[in-house]
Amino acid sequence: MRGLAGIAACGTSLASRPARSHPPAPYVPRFFTPIEWAFLTAACDRLIPADENGPGACALDVPRFIDMQMDTPYAFGAQWYMQAPFVQGPDNLGYQLPHAPRDLYRRGIAGMNAHAATRHGRPFADLAPALQDDLLRGAENNRLVFGDIPSSVFFDQLLANVMEGAFSDPVHGGNTGLGGWTMLGFPGARADFMDWVDRYGAHYPLGSVSISGETA
Amino acid sequence: MSDDARRLKPVDVVIVGGGWAGSIMAKEMTEAGRSVVMLERGPDRSTASEGAYPASIDELEANFRYKLFQDLSKNTVTIRNNSQQTALPYRRMAAFLPGEGVGGAGLHWSGVHFRIPPDDLRMRSRVIEKYGARFIPEGMNLQDYGVTYEELEPFFDRAEKVFGTSGEPYMINGKVVGKGNVFSPSRSDHFPLPALKDVYTAHLFRKAAEEAGFHPYSLPAANASRQYVNPYGAQMGPCNFCGYCSGYACYMYSKASPNVNILPVLRQHPLFDLRAGCHVLKVELDADGRRATGVTYTDPDGKVVTQPAELVILTAFQFHNVRLMLLSGIGRPYDPVRNEGVVGRNFVYQNVTTSNVWLDRGIETNQYIGAGGGGVAFDDFNSENFDHGPLGFVGGSPVWVNQAGVRAIAAAHSGGPPGTPRWGSAWKAGMIDTYRHSLRIDAHGSNMAYRDVYLDLDPTWKDAYGQPLLRMTFDWKDNDIRMNRYVVDKIGDVAKAMGARRVNLTKREFGRPFDTRQYQTTHLGGGAVMGSDPGTSALNRYLQSWDVHNVFVIGANAFPQGTGYNPTGMVAALAYWAAHHIRTTYLAHPGPLAG
Ligand SMILES: Cc1cc2nc3c(=O)[nH]c(=O)nc-3n(C[C@H](O)[C@H](O)[C@H](O)COP(=O)(O)OP(=O)(O)OC[C@H]3O[C@@H](n4cnc5c(N)ncnc54)[C@H](O)[C@@H]3O)c2cc1C
Ligand code: SF4
């Protein structure tokens, strides 16, 4: 797992990432522009901050996960019914916008940065954490207006992907070092509890393992 | 469309849909010496490929990218809460998750495998006998199935033996033999396998339910507690409680599926022809609409072809069966205004809510351990097992711990106790505590049928083949909300006996509409129900269309109203029941089996 310095750096910019003992090539996003990437890394670290309970989203490479997902059919809306007409209705009848996840990110990030600029004169990534939290809460509660998408739709998309990135198998680019699973106490791909099912009250001794065989 | 469609060589039987119902019917029809074509719109699938460890143990792909589920981009439904609203497309998977591909949802279901309570089969008669006709609320279409438990028993037994079901009986041939469900009816034989072990949370629940005065039992599970060979010679391995059950093909070959328990044998049969990637558009009828002549489908190259057949069996899943009947003109469509017509009538769901119980921080609940069908339940408030008289509602709900395995992304989404933020440090702390030290208890209730809850064709939206989507008009009703609230209070009693540190009782709220965004179950029912009155049922008691005698329609569409149990045990028994009557009567004398 990366040290705290690395976590803090993640929220600022790619260039300022400190080298690790075995420095991997820095991840270069394919979908997100540098401005969008700065937003994404900053927002991820507010949604899952590093604290005494475990690593934050950046240490888990959640932004990388989201960028990699943007290249999958899911991000193009290929798994959603996307036939017109798009008619808006009550929330409980579900998502009714013509936008796939890629569009939601493009529009949503622009909307968040526009709000940050209007209110504070700076992009989201350059704000203090408390101000970032305010804007995120505003989006969550649909109090921000972003052109043609409700801000809560963007927020829900982002939060869902952040959770996926922190807690899915590392094969998808997030959950680095199995840090998400370890903090949760989830053994990952062990998937065999024949000997443990009726050891009532005993602490499960094995750590997490991934599909590729990485352990933590 | 059928005029210029290519006509293929006729066969005896064409089966639409390759899930549980389709595979059972195909097996039975080939045993009867008939040539069978089974058409499945999705890809061919097998446990060896889709279930290969470790690649299959991928929560993101299985549960969040819906790898094995219906391709909504091609075909979905529209939903509204009442007939005044505009129904809108179900664009993203959420409330329910229909299957697709060979094996259907049977490849990746959970495995809770029930027989239906005998009283549920004659619910209308039973309620009237016990409480009088005026007890039935205005607007509720309460009905009998037209078949009794005694008639179905041999077929429940057959299905359990084919599925390799694990369970503990209570009564066999009228004699009490074990510690099973005291409310369950007498059986002709044991379960083929002993009950699964209790996971820790189920063990704690069993003790607490007993202390609270209820009658806990092991859930009957189509997850093999030991190695097993079924009557077809298909082999199952022992379930290891891997926790990757619902949504996954079982890499241990322990969860019953058409792919493990039937298809390996069926695929070898010379009379069986499985065609994957074939989407059926409609059933073709003769000029006067009284006989089916075959089906029209798009083949994997997108060509429209017609497959002539003597007998057409629809096994496309509950609502796809209803839609195919509507698209083909089989049976009279339901008119909710006049309460007339039958296809689309009595659409029902599962009235389930999940409550949470937090235990002391010294107790680790190991929610990642679990089998899809495993757990402990009590039926004290299910079916007619309790006196509804003073309560004033119809229906009931089993209560259970059915820990199928809670995985990490799902845990992150569920977060902490109510009131905890959805993100940030407070979320993190609440989520970790909840994952490590809590358990979930379901009230898995029945949902009654109502005059203004129904299925029809949508006037606006179409599928990828240009056919109208099915439209669902559905909401929760007062009777069912009151039932849920009554039973969920009992969960409070159990939680107390467990020494809960904190309890969150989740109840249905009056005035809160059905929400398509939250996963509930895929236990959809009704819409083309069985019965003894053609005025209120689309199918007779043999699941044969009243109007087109060479069309049988097998699935949970046949349920006149919901039950507190999961549907598949009943669907499988109905398939064997219908097949038995087709084999013993219909094939020799094609024509209406009831009338
Ligand atoms: C996650 C999950 C967990 C579940 N757990 C349980 C449980 O524990 N206990 C229980 O009792 N039930 C459970 N169920 C429900 C269970 O899966 C269904 O009741 C059962 O699979 C129904 O069998 P079926 O054959 O009627 O339909 P399906 O299994 O859905 O098969 C129907 C098939 O027809 C195909 N089809 C549809 N339309 C067409 C067409 N036009 N042309 C060609 N093919 C078509 C579909 O692609 C599908 O493969 C669960 C369901 C899900 C999704
Ligand atoms: S829990 Fe058991 S039945 Fe379910 S997938 Fe795992 S091994 Fe198979």
PDB file of C-alpha atoms in Angstrom, chain A residues 4-203:
ATOM      1  CA  LEU A   4       0.122   8.904   2.990  1.00  0.00           C
ATOM      2  CA  ALA A   5       2.276  11.219   0.925  1.00  0.00           C
ATOM      3  CA  GLY A   6       1.199   9.402  -2.194  1.00  0.00           C
ATOM      4  CA  ILE A   7      -2.445   9.692  -1.247  1.00  0.00           C
ATOM      5  CA  ALA A   8      -2.239  13.415  -0.724  1.00  0.00           C
ATOM      6  CA  ALA A   9      -0.400  13.903  -3.971  1.00  0.00           C
ATOM      7  CA  CYS A  10      -2.994  12.037  -5.935  1.00  0.00           C
ATOM      8  CA  GLY A  11      -5.529  14.778  -5.472  1.00  0.00           C
ATOM      9  CA  THR A  12      -3.310  17.459  -6.941  1.00  0.00           C
ATOM     10  CA  SER A  13      -1.904  16.491 -10.304  1.00  0.00           C
ATOM     11  CA  LEU A  14      -0.302  13.668 -12.162  1.00  0.00           C
ATOM     12  CA  ALA A  15       3.006  15.422 -12.555  1.00  0.00           C
ATOM     13  CA  SER A  16       3.541  15.904  -8.849  1.00  0.00           C
ATOM     14  CA  ARG A  17       3.086  12.213  -7.964  1.00  0.00           C
ATOM     15  CA  PRO A  18       6.140  11.179  -5.951  1.00  0.00           C
ATOM     16  CA  ALA A  19       8.135   8.222  -7.156  1.00  0.00           C
ATOM     17  CA  ARG A  20       7.675   4.959  -5.234  1.00  0.00           C
ATOM     18  CA  SER A  21      10.479   2.544  -4.480  1.00  0.00           C
ATOM     19  CA  HIS A  22       9.569   0.633  -7.670  1.00  0.00           C
ATOM     20  CA  PRO A  23       8.096   3.497  -9.614  1.00  0.00           C
ATOM     21  CA  PRO A  24       5.463   2.265 -12.073  1.00  0.00           C
ATOM     22  CA  ALA A  25       4.956   4.301 -15.193  1.00  0.00           C
ATOM     23  CA  PRO A  26       2.447   6.993 -14.186  1.00  0.00           C
ATOM     24  CA  TYR A  27      -1.008   6.207 -15.458  1.00  0.00           C
ATOM     25  CA  VAL A  28      -1.972   8.334 -18.396  1.00  0.00           C
ATOM     26  CA  PRO A  29      -5.756   8.676 -18.674  1.00  0.00           C
ATOM     27  CA  ARG A  30      -7.200   7.834 -22.060  1.00  0.00           C
ATOM     28  CA  PHE A  31     -10.660   9.276 -21.703  1.00  0.00           C
ATOM     29  CA  PHE A  32     -10.399  12.139 -19.252  1.00  0.00           C
ATOM     30  CA  THR A  33      -8.726  15.404 -20.242  1.00  0.00           C
ATOM     31  CA  PRO A  34      -6.155  16.830 -17.799  1.00  0.00           C
ATOM     32  CA  ILE A  35      -8.756  19.210 -16.369  1.00  0.00           C
ATOM     33  CA  GLU A  36     -11.282  16.408 -15.963  1.00  0.00           C
ATOM     34  CA  TRP A  37      -8.667  14.142 -14.460  1.00  0.00           C
ATOM     35  CA  ALA A  38      -7.795  16.760 -11.872  1.00  0.00           C
ATOM     36  CA  PHE A  39     -11.467  16.961 -10.914  1.00  0.00           C
ATOM     37  CA  LEU A  40     -11.826  13.194 -10.806  1.00  0.00           C
ATOM     38  CA  THR A  41      -8.818  12.565  -8.587  1.00  0.00           C
ATOM     39  CA  ALA A  42      -9.812  15.359  -6.207  1.00  0.00           C
ATOM     40  CA  ALA A  43     -13.445  14.235  -5.987  1.00  0.00           C
ATOM     41  CA  CYS A  44     -12.525  10.573  -5.511  1.00  0.00           C
ATOM     42  CA  ASP A  45     -10.389  11.438  -2.527  1.00  0.00           C
ATOM     43  CA  ARG A  46     -13.249  13.306  -0.885  1.00  0.00           C
ATOM     44  CA  LEU A  47     -15.717  10.485  -1.508  1.00  0.00           C
ATOM     45  CA  ILE A  48     -13.354   7.899  -0.024  1.00  0.00           C
ATOM     46  CA  PRO A  49     -10.816   9.827   2.041  1.00  0.00           C
ATOM     47  CA  ALA A  50      -7.754   8.201   3.551  1.00  0.00           C
ATOM     48  CA  ASP A  51      -8.283   7.963   7.311  1.00  0.00           C
ATOM     49  CA  GLU A  52      -7.706   5.708  10.289  1.00  0.00           C
ATOM     50  CA  ASN A  53     -10.035   3.108   8.729  1.00  0.00           C
ATOM     51  CA  GLY A  54      -7.943   2.618   5.627  1.00  0.00           C
ATOM     52  CA  PRO A  55      -6.746   3.993   2.305  1.00  0.00           C
ATOM     53  CA  GLY A  56      -8.511   6.601   0.235  1.00  0.00           C
ATOM     54  CA  ALA A  57      -9.778   6.278  -3.320  1.00  0.00           C
ATOM     55  CA  CYS A  58      -6.609   7.599  -4.899  1.00  0.00           C
ATOM     56  CA  ALA A  59      -4.335   5.144  -3.148  1.00  0.00           C
ATOM     57  CA  LEU A  60      -6.691   2.474  -4.455  1.00  0.00           C
ATOM     58  CA  ASP A  61      -6.315   3.876  -8.001  1.00  0.00           C
ATOM     59  CA  VAL A  62     -10.029   4.488  -8.313  1.00  0.00           C
ATOM     60  CA  PRO A  63      -9.516   7.258 -10.919  1.00  0.00           C
ATOM     61  CA  ARG A  64      -7.562   4.800 -13.054  1.00  0.00           C
ATOM     62  CA  PHE A  65     -10.392   2.289 -12.685  1.00  0.00           C
ATOM     63  CA  ILE A  66     -12.949   4.848 -13.846  1.00  0.00           C
ATOM     64  CA  ASP A  67     -10.831   5.888 -16.794  1.00  0.00           C
ATOM     65  CA  MET A  68     -10.397   2.252 -17.830  1.00  0.00           C
ATOM     66  CA  GLN A  69     -14.139   1.662 -17.501  1.00  0.00           C
ATOM     67  CA  MET A  70     -14.753   4.499 -19.956  1.00  0.00           C
ATOM     68  CA  ASP A  71     -13.390   2.205 -22.666  1.00  0.00           C
ATOM     69  CA  THR A  72     -15.909  -0.560 -21.959  1.00  0.00           C
ATOM     70  CA  PRO A  73     -19.306  -1.023 -23.658  1.00  0.00           C
ATOM     71  CA  TYR A  74     -20.955  -0.037 -20.360  1.00  0.00           C
ATOM     72  CA  ALA A  75     -19.615   3.508 -20.620  1.00  0.00           C
ATOM     73  CA  PHE A  76     -21.092   3.892 -24.101  1.00  0.00           C
ATOM     74  CA  GLY A  77     -24.515   2.943 -22.734  1.00  0.00           C
ATOM     75  CA  ALA A  78     -24.435  -0.351 -24.634  1.00  0.00           C
ATOM     76  CA  GLN A  79     -26.126  -2.160 -21.757  1.00  0.00           C
ATOM     77  CA  TRP A  80     -28.929   0.366 -21.318  1.00  0.00           C
ATOM     78  CA  TYR A  81     -32.122   0.727 -23.285  1.00  0.00           C
ATOM     79  CA  MET A  82     -31.378   3.946 -25.172  1.00  0.00           C
ATOM     80  CA  GLN A  83     -34.315   4.221 -27.570  1.00  0.00           C
ATOM     81  CA  ALA A  84     -36.134   7.534 -27.895  1.00  0.00           C
ATOM     82  CA  PRO A  85     -38.337   9.225 -26.932  1.00  0.00           C
ATOM     83  CA  PHE A  86     -36.703  10.295 -23.676  1.00  0.00           C
ATOM     84  CA  VAL A  87     -39.538  11.497 -21.480  1.00  0.00           C
ATOM     85  CA  GLN A  88     -38.902  12.675 -17.929  1.00  0.00           C
ATOM     86  CA  GLY A  89     -41.072  11.313 -15.150  1.00  0.00           C
ATOM     87  CA  PRO A  90     -41.109  10.723 -11.415  1.00  0.00           C
ATOM     88  CA  ASP A  91     -37.758   9.647  -9.939  1.00  0.00           C
ATOM     89  CA  ASN A  92     -39.058   6.238  -8.901  1.00  0.00           C
ATOM     90  CA  LEU A  93     -39.534   5.255 -12.560  1.00  0.00           C
ATOM     91  CA  GLY A  94     -35.799   5.423 -13.033  1.00  0.00           C
ATOM     92  CA  TYR A  95     -33.216   6.922 -15.344  1.00  0.00           C
ATOM     93  CA  GLN A  96     -34.688   8.558 -18.460  1.00  0.00           C
ATOM     94  CA  LEU A  97     -31.875  10.636 -19.964  1.00  0.00           C
ATOM     95  CA  PRO A  98     -30.287  10.046 -23.373  1.00  0.00           C
ATOM     96  CA  HIS A  99     -26.784  10.157 -21.867  1.00  0.00           C
ATOM     97  CA  ALA A 100     -24.390   7.243 -21.483  1.00  0.00           C
ATOM     98  CA  PRO A 101     -21.819   7.295 -18.646  1.00  0.00           C
ATOM     99  CA  ARG A 102     -19.196   8.930 -20.864  1.00  0.00           C
ATOM    100  CA  ASP A 103     -21.539  11.857 -21.543  1.00  0.00           C
ATOM    101  CA  LEU A 104     -22.521  12.082 -17.898  1.00  0.00           C
ATOM    102  CA  TYR A 105     -18.865  12.503 -16.926  1.00  0.00           C
ATOM    103  CA  ARG A 106     -18.167  15.094 -19.639  1.00  0.00           C
ATOM    104  CA  ARG A 107     -21.202  17.175 -18.762  1.00  0.00           C
ATOM    105  CA  GLY A 108     -21.075  16.586 -15.028  1.00  0.00           C
ATOM    106  CA  ILE A 109     -17.433  17.530 -14.574  1.00  0.00           C
ATOM    107  CA  ALA A 110     -17.890  20.651 -16.668  1.00  0.00           C
ATOM    108  CA  GLY A 111     -20.900  21.505 -14.504  1.00  0.00           C
ATOM    109  CA  MET A 112     -18.995  20.993 -11.264  1.00  0.00           C
ATOM    110  CA  ASN A 113     -16.069  23.090 -12.451  1.00  0.00           C
ATOM    111  CA  ALA A 114     -18.416  25.829 -13.641  1.00  0.00           C
ATOM    112  CA  HIS A 115     -19.976  25.980 -10.181  1.00  0.00           C
ATOM    113  CA  ALA A 116     -16.564  26.015  -8.531  1.00  0.00           C
ATOM    114  CA  ALA A 117     -15.480  28.864 -10.821  1.00  0.00           C
ATOM    115  CA  THR A 118     -18.618  30.932 -10.248  1.00  0.00           C
ATOM    116  CA  ARG A 119     -18.618  30.510  -6.505  1.00  0.00           C
ATOM    117  CA  HIS A 120     -14.930  30.430  -5.708  1.00  0.00           C
ATOM    118  CA  GLY A 121     -13.123  31.575  -8.847  1.00  0.00           C
ATOM    119  CA  ARG A 122     -11.132  28.341  -9.170  1.00  0.00           C
ATOM    120  CA  PRO A 123     -11.652  24.829 -10.561  1.00  0.00           C
ATOM    121  CA  PHE A 124     -12.904  22.194  -8.145  1.00  0.00           C
ATOM    122  CA  ALA A 125      -9.511  20.487  -7.836  1.00  0.00           C
ATOM    123  CA  ASP A 126      -7.915  23.648  -6.485  1.00  0.00           C
ATOM    124  CA  LEU A 127     -10.435  24.201  -3.688  1.00  0.00           C
ATOM    125  CA  ALA A 128      -9.957  23.391  -0.041  1.00  0.00           C
ATOM    126  CA  PRO A 129     -11.469  20.035   0.985  1.00  0.00           C
ATOM    127  CA  ALA A 130     -14.338  21.647   2.912  1.00  0.00           C
ATOM    128  CA  LEU A 131     -15.403  23.624  -0.158  1.00  0.00           C
ATOM    129  CA  GLN A 132     -15.093  20.524  -2.313  1.00  0.00           C
ATOM    130  CA  ASP A 133     -17.339  18.668   0.116  1.00  0.00           C
ATOM    131  CA  ASP A 134     -19.907  21.470  -0.058  1.00  0.00           C
ATOM    132  CA  LEU A 135     -20.050  21.240  -3.829  1.00  0.00           C
ATOM    133  CA  LEU A 136     -20.266  17.443  -3.747  1.00  0.00           C
ATOM    134  CA  ARG A 137     -23.107  17.629  -1.242  1.00  0.00           C
ATOM    135  CA  GLY A 138     -24.835  20.193  -3.418  1.00  0.00           C
ATOM    136  CA  ALA A 139     -24.630  17.828  -6.380  1.00  0.00           C
ATOM    137  CA  GLU A 140     -25.743  14.872  -4.265  1.00  0.00           C
ATOM    138  CA  ASN A 141     -28.855  16.737  -3.136  1.00  0.00           C
ATOM    139  CA  ASN A 142     -29.509  18.043  -6.643  1.00  0.00           C
ATOM    140  CA  ARG A 143     -29.063  21.641  -5.543  1.00  0.00           C
ATOM    141  CA  LEU A 144     -26.698  22.501  -8.405  1.00  0.00           C
ATOM    142  CA  VAL A 145     -28.026  23.130 -11.875  1.00  0.00           C
ATOM    143  CA  PHE A 146     -25.908  21.857 -14.793  1.00  0.00           C
ATOM    144  CA  GLY A 147     -27.584  22.533 -18.113  1.00  0.00           C
ATOM    145  CA  ASP A 148     -29.354  19.407 -19.190  1.00  0.00           C
ATOM    146  CA  ILE A 149     -28.476  16.902 -16.474  1.00  0.00           C
ATOM    147  CA  PRO A 150     -29.621  16.966 -12.873  1.00  0.00           C
ATOM    148  CA  SER A 151     -26.510  17.245 -10.707  1.00  0.00           C
ATOM    149  CA  SER A 152     -27.634  14.296  -8.567  1.00  0.00           C
ATOM    150  CA  VAL A 153     -27.594  12.045 -11.634  1.00  0.00           C
ATOM    151  CA  PHE A 154     -23.957  12.907 -12.197  1.00  0.00           C
ATOM    152  CA  PHE A 155     -23.175  12.492  -8.513  1.00  0.00           C
ATOM    153  CA  ASP A 156     -24.828   9.066  -8.359  1.00  0.00           C
ATOM    154  CA  GLN A 157     -22.912   7.936 -11.442  1.00  0.00           C
ATOM    155  CA  LEU A 158     -19.631   9.088  -9.929  1.00  0.00           C
ATOM    156  CA  LEU A 159     -20.300   7.615  -6.495  1.00  0.00           C
ATOM    157  CA  ALA A 160     -21.339   4.249  -7.955  1.00  0.00           C
ATOM    158  CA  ASN A 161     -18.163   4.025 -10.024  1.00  0.00           C
ATOM    159  CA  VAL A 162     -15.999   5.120  -7.098  1.00  0.00           C
ATOM    160  CA  MET A 163     -17.418   2.307  -4.965  1.00  0.00           C
ATOM    161  CA  GLU A 164     -16.861  -0.152  -7.801  1.00  0.00           C
ATOM    162  CA  GLY A 165     -13.284   1.002  -8.233  1.00  0.00           C
ATOM    163  CA  ALA A 166     -12.402   0.706  -4.573  1.00  0.00           C
ATOM    164  CA  PHE A 167     -13.983  -2.696  -4.030  1.00  0.00           C
ATOM    165  CA  SER A 168     -13.835  -4.660  -7.301  1.00  0.00           C
ATOM    166  CA  ASP A 169     -11.138  -7.097  -8.266  1.00  0.00           C
ATOM    167  CA  PRO A 170      -7.843  -5.329  -9.124  1.00  0.00           C
ATOM    168  CA  VAL A 171      -8.047  -6.834 -12.602  1.00  0.00           C
ATOM    169  CA  HIS A 172     -10.213  -3.788 -13.425  1.00  0.00           C
ATOM    170  CA  GLY A 173      -7.582  -1.278 -12.361  1.00  0.00           C
ATOM    171  CA  GLY A 174      -8.706  -0.248  -8.872  1.00  0.00           C
ATOM    172  CA  ASN A 175      -8.525  -1.759  -5.357  1.00  0.00           C
ATOM    173  CA  THR A 176      -4.743  -1.541  -5.577  1.00  0.00           C
ATOM    174  CA  GLY A 177      -2.928  -3.853  -3.204  1.00  0.00           C
ATOM    175  CA  LEU A 178      -6.390  -5.236  -2.270  1.00  0.00           C
ATOM    176  CA  GLY A 179      -6.609  -2.236   0.065  1.00  0.00           C
ATOM    177  CA  GLY A 180     -10.382  -1.900  -0.295  1.00  0.00           C
ATOM    178  CA  TRP A 181     -11.031  -5.510   0.565  1.00  0.00           C
ATOM    179  CA  THR A 182      -8.597  -5.495   3.453  1.00  0.00           C
ATOM    180  CA  MET A 183     -10.214  -2.506   5.150  1.00  0.00           C
ATOM    181  CA  LEU A 184     -13.614  -4.107   4.755  1.00  0.00           C
ATOM    182  CA  GLY A 185     -12.550  -7.584   5.857  1.00  0.00           C
ATOM    183  CA  PHE A 186     -13.588  -9.179   2.557  1.00  0.00           C
ATOM    184  CA  PRO A 187     -11.502 -12.185   1.493  1.00  0.00           C
ATOM    185  CA  GLY A 188     -11.993 -11.549  -2.226  1.00  0.00           C
ATOM    186  CA  ALA A 189     -11.792 -14.492  -4.574  1.00  0.00           C
ATOM    187  CA  ARG A 190     -11.184 -17.131  -1.861  1.00  0.00           C
ATOM    188  CA  ALA A 191     -14.660 -18.476  -2.557  1.00  0.00           C
ATOM    189  CA  ASP A 192     -14.257 -21.649  -0.503  1.00  0.00           C
ATOM    190  CA  PHE A 193     -15.520 -21.811   3.063  1.00  0.00           C
ATOM    191  CA  MET A 194     -16.159 -25.527   3.332  1.00  0.00           C
ATOM    192  CA  ASP A 195     -14.064 -25.694   6.506  1.00  0.00           C
ATOM    193  CA  TRP A 196     -15.209 -22.412   7.963  1.00  0.00           C
ATOM    194  CA  VAL A 197     -18.976 -22.337   7.550  1.00  0.00           C
ATOM    195  CA  ASP A 198     -19.708 -23.737  11.020  1.00  0.00           C
ATOM    196  CA  ARG A 199     -16.694 -22.398  12.956  1.00  0.00           C
ATOM    197  CA  TYR A 200     -19.088 -20.126  14.808  1.00  0.00           C
ATOM    198  CA  GLY A 201     -17.494 -17.091  16.378  1.00  0.00           C
ATOM    199  CA  ALA A 202     -13.946 -17.900  15.247  1.00  0.00           C
ATOM    200  CA  HIS A 203     -11.993 -15.195  13.415  1.00  0.00           C
TER     201      HIS A 203
END
